[in-house]
Amino acid sequence: MKHVNIMGIPFLHTNQEDFVSLLNQRIQERQKTFVVTANPEVVMKANEEKEFKQYLEQADYITADGIGIVKAASILNNPLPERVTGFDTMMQLLDVANEKEYRIFLLGAQRETLDKAISKIEANYKNIHIVGSNDGFFDWENNNIAERIAELKPDITFVALGVPRQEKWISENITKFEQGVFIGVGGSFDAVAG
Ligand code: UDP
């Protein structure tokens, strides 16, 4: 697949619709997939912090989260089709999950926000199975979240811990999983909760 390199980050040359189709295909094929949607803040951080860059190097796909990256690609004469954000990808994956009756896990945000987001998803996507959830304020060194997810084998795990925690969490735990899409979605649970 074609990539566009911006300050050392290989952005996938795709549009929103094709990217969601690609993720759906990976779910069907049971191919484990780590997704980072990177905005300019992420690119800067990767250039400043070696450890953070190493998290990104584990990702299967990095997409352009925001118009800043799309504009930068254009200036570098290597254009990207459009932005592919964490929020939009999550919302479109929810549509696909509803259609295909996928099983999802939600990790992140305050418990109250998470509960509101779960209620909204349950009300609006009748065929989605929310197989589990955990708020985003857990003891990093001592928890069994990844083990629970490994056992539940959700098709999609949305990780809303903000940057850089979500990338760190996925990259530290990805080897424990056999399948599923893992995507950092920032403040998206707050947006869904309303
Ligand atoms: N968050 C979390 N655990 C933390 C810190 C943040 O679950 O230790 C959640 C926070 O409640 C919010 C989400 O991460 O729902 C995104 O936070 P923020 O807006 O700070 O991140 P950004 O979207 O800017 O990456």
Short mmCIF file of C-alpha atoms and ligand atoms in Angstrom, two decimals:
data_model
loop_
_atom_site.label_atom_id
_atom_site.label_comp_id
_atom_site.label_asym_id
_atom_site.label_seq_id
_atom_site.Cartn_x
_atom_site.Cartn_y
_atom_site.Cartn_z
CA MET A 1 0.00 0.00 0.00
CA LYS A 2 1.12 3.55 -0.74
CA HIS A 3 2.41 5.75 2.07
CA VAL A 4 3.30 9.43 2.36
CA ASN A 5 6.19 10.22 4.67
CA ILE A 6 5.86 13.34 6.81
CA MET A 7 8.67 14.01 9.26
CA GLY A 8 9.45 10.31 9.49
CA ILE A 9 5.84 9.13 9.89
CA PRO A 10 4.49 6.89 7.10
CA PHE A 11 0.90 8.00 6.53
CA LEU A 12 -1.36 5.57 4.70
CA HIS A 13 -2.53 6.98 1.36
CA THR A 14 -6.26 6.36 1.77
CA ASN A 15 -9.60 8.04 2.20
CA GLN A 16 -12.06 7.56 5.05
CA GLU A 17 -14.38 5.17 3.21
CA ASP A 18 -11.62 2.92 1.85
CA PHE A 19 -9.90 2.84 5.21
CA VAL A 20 -13.02 1.63 7.03
CA SER A 21 -13.51 -1.02 4.31
CA LEU A 22 -9.91 -2.12 4.82
CA LEU A 23 -10.45 -2.44 8.58
CA ASN A 24 -13.64 -4.39 8.00
CA GLN A 25 -11.76 -6.75 5.71
CA ARG A 26 -9.06 -7.21 8.35
CA ILE A 27 -11.75 -8.01 10.95
CA GLN A 28 -13.29 -10.62 8.66
CA GLU A 29 -9.87 -12.16 8.05
CA ARG A 30 -9.13 -12.07 11.79
CA GLN A 31 -5.96 -10.08 11.23
CA LYS A 32 -4.86 -8.18 14.31
CA THR A 33 -4.61 -4.48 13.47
CA PHE A 34 -3.19 -1.52 15.41
CA VAL A 35 -4.36 1.86 14.12
CA VAL A 36 -2.99 5.29 14.98
CA THR A 37 -4.74 8.39 13.67
CA ALA A 38 -2.00 10.98 13.93
CA ASN A 39 -2.48 14.74 14.11
CA PRO A 40 0.37 17.30 13.99
CA GLU A 41 0.80 16.99 17.78
CA VAL A 42 1.48 13.26 17.35
CA VAL A 43 4.01 13.89 14.58
CA MET A 44 5.85 16.47 16.70
CA LYS A 45 5.83 14.18 19.72
CA ALA A 46 7.23 11.28 17.69
CA ASN A 47 10.10 13.51 16.61
CA GLU A 48 10.78 14.68 20.14
CA GLU A 49 10.39 11.42 22.06
CA LYS A 50 12.08 8.24 20.94
CA GLU A 51 9.87 6.08 23.15
CA PHE A 52 6.70 7.51 21.63
CA LYS A 53 8.08 6.98 18.12
CA GLN A 54 8.64 3.33 19.02
CA TYR A 55 4.96 2.96 19.92
CA LEU A 56 4.02 4.32 16.50
CA GLU A 57 6.41 1.91 14.80
CA GLN A 58 4.25 -0.96 16.07
CA ALA A 59 1.18 0.40 14.26
CA ASP A 60 -0.11 -1.36 11.15
CA TYR A 61 -1.65 1.85 9.85
CA ILE A 62 -1.14 5.52 10.60
CA THR A 63 -3.69 7.90 9.11
CA ALA A 64 -3.81 11.68 8.75
CA ASP A 65 -5.93 12.94 11.63
CA GLY A 66 -6.74 16.47 10.57
CA ILE A 67 -6.34 18.97 7.81
CA GLY A 68 -2.86 20.02 9.05
CA ILE A 69 -1.34 16.71 7.95
CA VAL A 70 -3.22 16.75 4.63
CA LYS A 71 -1.93 20.28 3.95
CA ALA A 72 1.63 19.33 4.91
CA ALA A 73 1.48 16.39 2.47
CA SER A 74 0.32 18.74 -0.25
CA ILE A 75 3.14 21.21 0.42
CA LEU A 76 5.62 18.31 0.27
CA ASN A 77 4.22 17.48 -3.19
CA ASN A 78 3.04 14.09 -2.04
CA PRO A 79 -0.68 14.65 -1.44
CA LEU A 80 -2.96 12.57 0.76
CA PRO A 81 -6.61 12.16 -0.39
CA GLU A 82 -8.28 13.47 2.78
CA ARG A 83 -8.16 13.39 6.56
CA VAL A 84 -9.00 10.13 8.30
CA THR A 85 -9.69 10.99 11.93
CA GLY A 86 -10.09 8.82 15.00
CA PHE A 87 -13.60 10.11 15.65
CA ASP A 88 -14.85 9.63 12.07
CA THR A 89 -13.25 6.19 11.89
CA MET A 90 -14.91 5.20 15.16
CA MET A 91 -18.33 6.41 14.00
CA GLN A 92 -18.04 4.58 10.67
CA LEU A 93 -16.75 1.44 12.37
CA LEU A 94 -19.83 1.56 14.62
CA ASP A 95 -22.02 1.54 11.48
CA VAL A 96 -20.11 -1.45 10.13
CA ALA A 97 -20.22 -3.16 13.53
CA ASN A 98 -24.00 -2.70 13.63
CA GLU A 99 -24.38 -4.15 10.16
CA LYS A 100 -22.12 -7.13 10.85
CA GLU A 101 -23.13 -7.64 14.50
CA TYR A 102 -19.57 -7.18 15.67
CA ARG A 103 -18.40 -7.43 19.25
CA ILE A 104 -16.70 -4.34 20.67
CA PHE A 105 -14.79 -3.35 23.81
CA LEU A 106 -14.51 0.22 25.08
CA LEU A 107 -11.46 1.30 27.07
CA GLY A 108 -11.05 4.83 28.36
CA ALA A 109 -12.60 8.04 29.72
CA GLN A 110 -14.19 8.65 33.11
CA ARG A 111 -16.62 5.90 34.23
CA GLU A 112 -19.62 8.27 34.01
CA THR A 113 -18.71 9.36 30.47
CA LEU A 114 -18.09 5.78 29.46
CA ASP A 115 -21.48 4.67 30.81
CA LYS A 116 -23.21 7.46 28.89
CA ALA A 117 -21.33 6.51 25.71
CA ILE A 118 -22.33 2.86 26.20
CA SER A 119 -26.01 3.83 26.62
CA LYS A 120 -25.89 5.92 23.44
CA ILE A 121 -24.28 3.12 21.45
CA GLU A 122 -26.76 0.55 22.80
CA ALA A 123 -29.67 2.82 21.89
CA ASN A 124 -28.46 3.68 18.39
CA TYR A 125 -26.77 0.48 17.22
CA LYS A 126 -29.08 -2.38 18.13
CA ASN A 127 -26.92 -5.14 16.65
CA ILE A 128 -23.62 -4.19 18.26
CA HIS A 129 -22.50 -6.38 21.15
CA ILE A 130 -20.57 -4.37 23.73
CA VAL A 131 -18.71 -7.28 25.31
CA GLY A 132 -16.87 -5.24 27.90
CA SER A 133 -15.54 -1.88 29.00
CA ASN A 134 -13.09 -0.28 31.40
CA ASP A 135 -12.68 3.35 32.35
CA GLY A 136 -9.41 5.07 31.56
CA PHE A 137 -8.25 5.75 35.10
CA PHE A 138 -6.81 2.38 36.13
CA ASP A 139 -3.58 1.35 37.81
CA TRP A 140 -1.20 1.09 34.84
CA GLU A 141 1.08 -1.47 36.45
CA ASN A 142 -1.58 -3.62 38.05
CA ASN A 143 -4.71 -4.47 36.07
CA ASN A 144 -6.10 -7.32 34.00
CA ILE A 145 -7.66 -5.29 31.18
CA ALA A 146 -5.55 -6.74 28.37
CA GLU A 147 -6.09 -10.26 29.69
CA ARG A 148 -9.87 -9.70 29.71
CA ILE A 149 -9.73 -8.38 26.14
CA ALA A 150 -7.55 -11.30 25.04
CA GLU A 151 -10.15 -13.69 26.40
CA LEU A 152 -13.18 -11.82 25.02
CA LYS A 153 -11.61 -11.46 21.54
CA PRO A 154 -13.65 -8.39 20.51
CA ASP A 155 -13.65 -7.49 16.82
CA ILE A 156 -12.86 -3.87 17.69
CA THR A 157 -11.35 -2.29 20.80
CA PHE A 158 -11.70 1.48 20.98
CA VAL A 159 -9.00 2.97 23.21
CA ALA A 160 -9.82 6.48 24.44
CA LEU A 161 -6.95 7.33 26.79
CA GLY A 162 -5.69 10.40 24.93
CA VAL A 163 -2.22 10.88 23.43
CA PRO A 164 0.24 9.35 24.32
CA ARG A 165 -1.42 6.88 26.70
CA GLN A 166 -3.59 5.17 24.10
CA GLU A 167 -0.66 4.49 21.75
CA LYS A 168 1.46 3.36 24.71
CA TRP A 169 -1.27 1.04 26.01
CA ILE A 170 -1.92 -0.58 22.63
CA SER A 171 1.76 -1.05 21.79
CA GLU A 172 2.55 -2.49 25.22
CA ASN A 173 -0.31 -4.99 25.02
CA ILE A 174 -0.75 -5.83 21.33
CA THR A 175 1.25 -9.06 21.53
CA LYS A 176 -1.31 -10.46 24.01
CA PHE A 177 -4.06 -10.40 21.40
CA GLU A 178 -4.75 -12.84 18.60
CA GLN A 179 -7.14 -10.74 16.55
CA GLY A 180 -9.17 -7.55 16.39
CA VAL A 181 -8.78 -3.91 15.51
CA PHE A 182 -7.23 -1.68 18.20
CA ILE A 183 -7.59 2.03 17.60
CA GLY A 184 -6.81 5.10 19.70
CA VAL A 185 -9.76 7.48 19.55
CA GLY A 186 -8.79 10.32 21.93
CA GLY A 187 -11.77 12.23 23.28
CA SER A 188 -14.33 10.36 21.14
CA PHE A 189 -16.17 8.73 24.07
CA ASP A 190 -16.80 12.20 25.49
CA ALA A 191 -18.21 13.26 22.10
CA VAL A 192 -20.44 10.17 21.86
CA ALA A 193 -21.62 10.62 25.48
CA GLY A 194 -22.72 14.17 24.53
N1 UDP B 1 -8.30 9.81 29.63
C1 UDP B 1 -8.29 8.57 30.24
N2 UDP B 1 -7.28 8.29 31.11
C2 UDP B 1 -6.28 9.15 31.38
C3 UDP B 1 -6.29 10.41 30.73
C4 UDP B 1 -7.31 10.70 29.84
O1 UDP B 1 -9.16 7.76 30.02
O2 UDP B 1 -5.40 8.80 32.17
C5 UDP B 1 -9.40 10.10 28.70
C6 UDP B 1 -10.17 11.35 28.98
O3 UDP B 1 -11.12 11.14 30.00
C7 UDP B 1 -10.81 11.60 27.64
C8 UDP B 1 -9.81 10.99 26.66
O4 UDP B 1 -8.87 10.29 27.44
O5 UDP B 1 -12.01 10.88 27.53
C9 UDP B 1 -9.09 11.98 25.77
O6 UDP B 1 -8.46 12.92 26.55
P1 UDP B 1 -7.85 14.24 25.95
O7 UDP B 1 -8.93 15.07 25.36
O8 UDP B 1 -6.98 14.84 26.99
O9 UDP B 1 -6.93 13.63 24.79
P2 UDP B 1 -6.78 13.98 23.25
O10 UDP B 1 -8.09 13.69 22.57
O11 UDP B 1 -6.37 15.40 23.19
O12 UDP B 1 -5.70 13.03 22.82
#
